[in-house]
Coordinates of C-alpha atoms and ligand atoms in Angstrom, one line a residue:
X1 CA 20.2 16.8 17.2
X2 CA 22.5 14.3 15.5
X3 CA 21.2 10.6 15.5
X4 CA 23.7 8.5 17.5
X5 CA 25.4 6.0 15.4
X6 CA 24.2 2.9 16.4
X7 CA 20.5 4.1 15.3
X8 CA 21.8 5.4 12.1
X9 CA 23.4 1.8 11.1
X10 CA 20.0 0.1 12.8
X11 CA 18.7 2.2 9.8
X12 CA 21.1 0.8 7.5
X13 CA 21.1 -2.5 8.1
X14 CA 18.3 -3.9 11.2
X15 CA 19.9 -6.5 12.9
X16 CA 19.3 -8.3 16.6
X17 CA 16.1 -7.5 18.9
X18 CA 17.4 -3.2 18.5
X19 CA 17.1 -4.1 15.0
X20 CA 13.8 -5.4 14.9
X21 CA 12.2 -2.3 17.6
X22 CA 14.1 -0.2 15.1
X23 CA 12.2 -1.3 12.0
X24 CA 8.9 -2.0 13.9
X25 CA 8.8 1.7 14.6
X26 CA 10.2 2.6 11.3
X27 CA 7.6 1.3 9.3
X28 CA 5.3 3.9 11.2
X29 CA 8.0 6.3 10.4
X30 CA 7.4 6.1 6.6
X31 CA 4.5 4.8 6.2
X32 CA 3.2 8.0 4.5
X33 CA 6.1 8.4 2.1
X34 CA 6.1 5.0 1.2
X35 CA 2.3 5.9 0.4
X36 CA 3.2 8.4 -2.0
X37 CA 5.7 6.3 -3.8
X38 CA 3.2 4.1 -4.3
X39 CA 0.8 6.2 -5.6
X40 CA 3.2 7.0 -8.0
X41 CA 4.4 3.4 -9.3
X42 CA 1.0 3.1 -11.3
X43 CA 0.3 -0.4 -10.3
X44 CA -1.9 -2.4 -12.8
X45 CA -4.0 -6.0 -12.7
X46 CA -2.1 -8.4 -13.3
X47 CA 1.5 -6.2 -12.1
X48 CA 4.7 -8.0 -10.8
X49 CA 6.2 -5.4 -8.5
X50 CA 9.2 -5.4 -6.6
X51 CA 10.5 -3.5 -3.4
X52 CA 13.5 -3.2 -2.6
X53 CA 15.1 -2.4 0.7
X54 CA 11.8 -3.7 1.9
X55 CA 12.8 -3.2 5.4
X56 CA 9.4 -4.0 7.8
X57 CA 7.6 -5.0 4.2
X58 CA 5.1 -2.2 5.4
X59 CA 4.7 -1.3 1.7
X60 CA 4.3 -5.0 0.5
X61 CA 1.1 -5.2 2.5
X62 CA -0.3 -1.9 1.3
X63 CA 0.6 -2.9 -2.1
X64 CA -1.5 -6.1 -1.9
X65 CA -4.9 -4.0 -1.3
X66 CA -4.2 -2.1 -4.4
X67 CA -5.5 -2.9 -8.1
X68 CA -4.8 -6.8 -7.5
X69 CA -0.9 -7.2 -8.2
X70 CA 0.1 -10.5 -10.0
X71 CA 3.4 -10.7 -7.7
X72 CA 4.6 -9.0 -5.1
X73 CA 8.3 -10.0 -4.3
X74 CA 10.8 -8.2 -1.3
X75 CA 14.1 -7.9 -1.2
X76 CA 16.4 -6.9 2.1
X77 CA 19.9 -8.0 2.9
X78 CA 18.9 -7.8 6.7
X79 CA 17.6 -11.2 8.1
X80 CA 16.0 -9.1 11.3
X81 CA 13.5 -6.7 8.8
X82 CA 12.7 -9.9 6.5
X83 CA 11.6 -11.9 9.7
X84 CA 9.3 -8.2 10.9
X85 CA 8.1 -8.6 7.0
X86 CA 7.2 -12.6 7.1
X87 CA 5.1 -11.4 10.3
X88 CA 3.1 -8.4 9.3
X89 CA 2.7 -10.3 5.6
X90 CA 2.2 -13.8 7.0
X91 CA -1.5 -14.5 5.0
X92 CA 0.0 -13.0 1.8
X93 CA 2.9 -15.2 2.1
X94 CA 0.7 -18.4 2.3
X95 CA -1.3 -17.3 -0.4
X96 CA 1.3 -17.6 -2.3
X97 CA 1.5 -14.0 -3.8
X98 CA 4.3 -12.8 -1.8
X99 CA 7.6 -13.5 -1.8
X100 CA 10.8 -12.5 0.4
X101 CA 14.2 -12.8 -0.1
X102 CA 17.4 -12.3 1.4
X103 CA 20.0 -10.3 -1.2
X104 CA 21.5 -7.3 -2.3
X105 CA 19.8 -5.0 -4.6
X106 CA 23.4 -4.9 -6.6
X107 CA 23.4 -9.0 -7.4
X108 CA 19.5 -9.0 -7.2
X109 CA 18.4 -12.8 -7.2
X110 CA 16.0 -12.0 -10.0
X111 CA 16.1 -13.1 -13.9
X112 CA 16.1 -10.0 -16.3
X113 CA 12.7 -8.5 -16.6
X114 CA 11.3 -10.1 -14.1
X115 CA 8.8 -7.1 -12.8
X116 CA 6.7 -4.6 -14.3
X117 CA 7.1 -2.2 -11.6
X118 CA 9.8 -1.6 -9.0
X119 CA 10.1 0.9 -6.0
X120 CA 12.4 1.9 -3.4
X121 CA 12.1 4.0 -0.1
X122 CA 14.8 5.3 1.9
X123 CA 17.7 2.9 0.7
X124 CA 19.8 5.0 -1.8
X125 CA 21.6 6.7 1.6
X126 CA 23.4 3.3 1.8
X127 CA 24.3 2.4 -2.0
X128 CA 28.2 4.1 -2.2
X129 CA 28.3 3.2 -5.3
X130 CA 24.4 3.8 -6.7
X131 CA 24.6 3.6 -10.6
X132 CA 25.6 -0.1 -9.7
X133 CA 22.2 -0.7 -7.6
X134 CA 20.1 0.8 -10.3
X135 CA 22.0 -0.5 -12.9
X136 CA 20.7 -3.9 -11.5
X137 CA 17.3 -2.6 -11.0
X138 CA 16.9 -1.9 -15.1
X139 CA 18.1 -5.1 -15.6
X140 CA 15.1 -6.7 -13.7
X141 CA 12.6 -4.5 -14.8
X142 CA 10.7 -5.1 -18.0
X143 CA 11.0 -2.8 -20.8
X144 CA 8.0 -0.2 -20.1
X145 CA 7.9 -0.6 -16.7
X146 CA 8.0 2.2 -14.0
X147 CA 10.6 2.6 -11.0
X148 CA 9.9 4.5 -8.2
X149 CA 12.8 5.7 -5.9
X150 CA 11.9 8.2 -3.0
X151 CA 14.4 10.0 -0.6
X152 CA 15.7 12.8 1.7
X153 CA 17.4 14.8 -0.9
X154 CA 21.0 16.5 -0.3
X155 CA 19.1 19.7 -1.5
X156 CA 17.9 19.6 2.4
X157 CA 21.2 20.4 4.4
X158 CA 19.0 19.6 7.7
X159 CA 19.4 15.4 6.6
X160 CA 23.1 15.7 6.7
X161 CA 23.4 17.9 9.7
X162 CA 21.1 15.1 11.8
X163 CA 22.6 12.0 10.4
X164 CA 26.2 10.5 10.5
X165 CA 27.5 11.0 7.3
X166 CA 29.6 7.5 8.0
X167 CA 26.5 5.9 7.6
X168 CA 23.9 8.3 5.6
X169 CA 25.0 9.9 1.9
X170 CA 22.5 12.5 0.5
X171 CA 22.5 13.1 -2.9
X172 CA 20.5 15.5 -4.8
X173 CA 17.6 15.2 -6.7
X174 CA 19.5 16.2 -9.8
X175 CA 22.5 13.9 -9.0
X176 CA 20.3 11.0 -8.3
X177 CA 18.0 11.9 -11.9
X178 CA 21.8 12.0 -13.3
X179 CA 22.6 8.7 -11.7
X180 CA 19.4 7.4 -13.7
X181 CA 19.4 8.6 -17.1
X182 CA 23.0 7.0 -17.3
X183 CA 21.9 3.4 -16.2
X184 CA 19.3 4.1 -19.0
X185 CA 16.1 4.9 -17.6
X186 CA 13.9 8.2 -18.4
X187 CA 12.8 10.1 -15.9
X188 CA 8.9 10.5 -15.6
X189 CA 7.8 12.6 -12.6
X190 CA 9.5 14.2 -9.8
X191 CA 7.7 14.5 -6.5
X192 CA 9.0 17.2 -4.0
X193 CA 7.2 17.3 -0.7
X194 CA 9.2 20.2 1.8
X195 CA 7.5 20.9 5.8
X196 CA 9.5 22.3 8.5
X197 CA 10.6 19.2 9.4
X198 CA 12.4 17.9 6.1
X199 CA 12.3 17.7 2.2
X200 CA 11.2 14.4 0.7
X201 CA 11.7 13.8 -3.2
X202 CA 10.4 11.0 -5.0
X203 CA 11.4 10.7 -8.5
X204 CA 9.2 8.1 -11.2
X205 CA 11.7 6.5 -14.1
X206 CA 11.0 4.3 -16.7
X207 CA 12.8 2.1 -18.9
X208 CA 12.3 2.7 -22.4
X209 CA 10.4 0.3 -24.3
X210 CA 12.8 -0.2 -27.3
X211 CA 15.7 -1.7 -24.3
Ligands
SAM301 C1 15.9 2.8 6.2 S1 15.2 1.2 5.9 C2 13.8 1.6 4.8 C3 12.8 0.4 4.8 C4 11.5 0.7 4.0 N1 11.8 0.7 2.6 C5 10.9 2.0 4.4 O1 10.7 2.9 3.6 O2 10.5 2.1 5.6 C6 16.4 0.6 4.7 C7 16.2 -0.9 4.4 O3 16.9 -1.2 3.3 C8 17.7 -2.4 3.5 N2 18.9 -2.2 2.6 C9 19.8 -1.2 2.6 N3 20.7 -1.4 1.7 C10 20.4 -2.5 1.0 C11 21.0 -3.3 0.0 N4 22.1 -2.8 -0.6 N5 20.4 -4.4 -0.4 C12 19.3 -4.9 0.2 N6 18.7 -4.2 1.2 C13 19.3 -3.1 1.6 C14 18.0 -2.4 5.0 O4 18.3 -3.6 5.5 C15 16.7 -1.8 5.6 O5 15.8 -2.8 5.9

């Protein structure tokens, strides 16, 4: 069945107390894929990492048990996920090793190479104009470092037969490894993960040292 609209732009964008039910149950939701994508950023001691469309900041707090991050820095242009994020991550944030901000990941509020490693989950849907976004995101990212986007791939034609596509885009994996060998990066790994239910794709880039 088709998701009703005002879910699908809850999904988008949280905003109000619908907003903040919406991402409370989201970050169940995606909790394993955000697991994989993880698994696949490589993080190191001593890492600055990055996620954006941090949503719930679900990811920020599994982040912090992993191989002792430097930094770990969100980024959401919704004020109703940040404040579910300053909530879940409120001990990280004192400590200091956290930090959340309001923006959009195409005018990112970040110096250039700010972060060794970068991820992504379940944002690109909303980016109309995407080689923009991760233009942006190679421009924070260190040379070397790894980005890791994962997403419901346009290969699955069940995504764009449950959501609106007023709201949702689905690319495929190729257009969306397309998309990123343009804004410069080379692509790594590709993780494909199909059940009955739906296809997930997660696809690991780097940006060449010599940039
Ligand atoms: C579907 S939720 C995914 C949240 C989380 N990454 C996860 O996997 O559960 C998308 C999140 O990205 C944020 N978002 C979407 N487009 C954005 C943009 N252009 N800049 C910043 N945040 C964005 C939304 O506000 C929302 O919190």
């Amino acid at each position: 069945m088709r998701k009703p609209q005002f879910i699908a732009r809850q999904g988008r964008q949280p905003s109000g107390l619908f907003g903040s039910l919406v991402g409370r149950i989201m970050s169940k939701e995606t909790a394993a894929a955000n697991d994989i994508a993880i698994a696949l950023l490589n993080v190191l001691s001593g890492d600055r990492v990055l996620d954006v469309g941090t949503g719930h900041g679900a990811a920020l707090a599994t982040l912090a048990t992993l191989n002792d991050p430097g930094s770990l820095d969100g980024l959401d242009f919704s004020s109703t996920a940040l404040k579910i994020a300053q909530k879940k991550n409120r001990s990280l944030l004192r400590s200091g090793r956290l930090h959340l901000h309001e923006g959009m990941s195409d005018d990112m509020p970040y110096a250039d190479q700010s972060f060794d490693k970068i991820l992504t989950m379940h944002t690109i849907y909303f980016w109309e104009d995407a080689a923009a976004h991760f233009k942006e995101i190679f421009r924070v990212l260190v040379p070397g470092g790894r980005f890791v986007i994962g997403f419901r791939p346009g290969d699955d034609t069940r995504a764009a037969s449950i959501f609106p596509n007023n709201v949702y885009a689905f690319r495929t994996i190729a257009d969306v490894k397309q998309l990123l060998e343009k804004a410069g990066f080379r692509i790594a790994e590709t993780e494909r993960r199909d059940d009955r239910k739906s296809i997930l794709s997660w696809i690991a880039a780097e940006r060449p040292s010599s940039t």
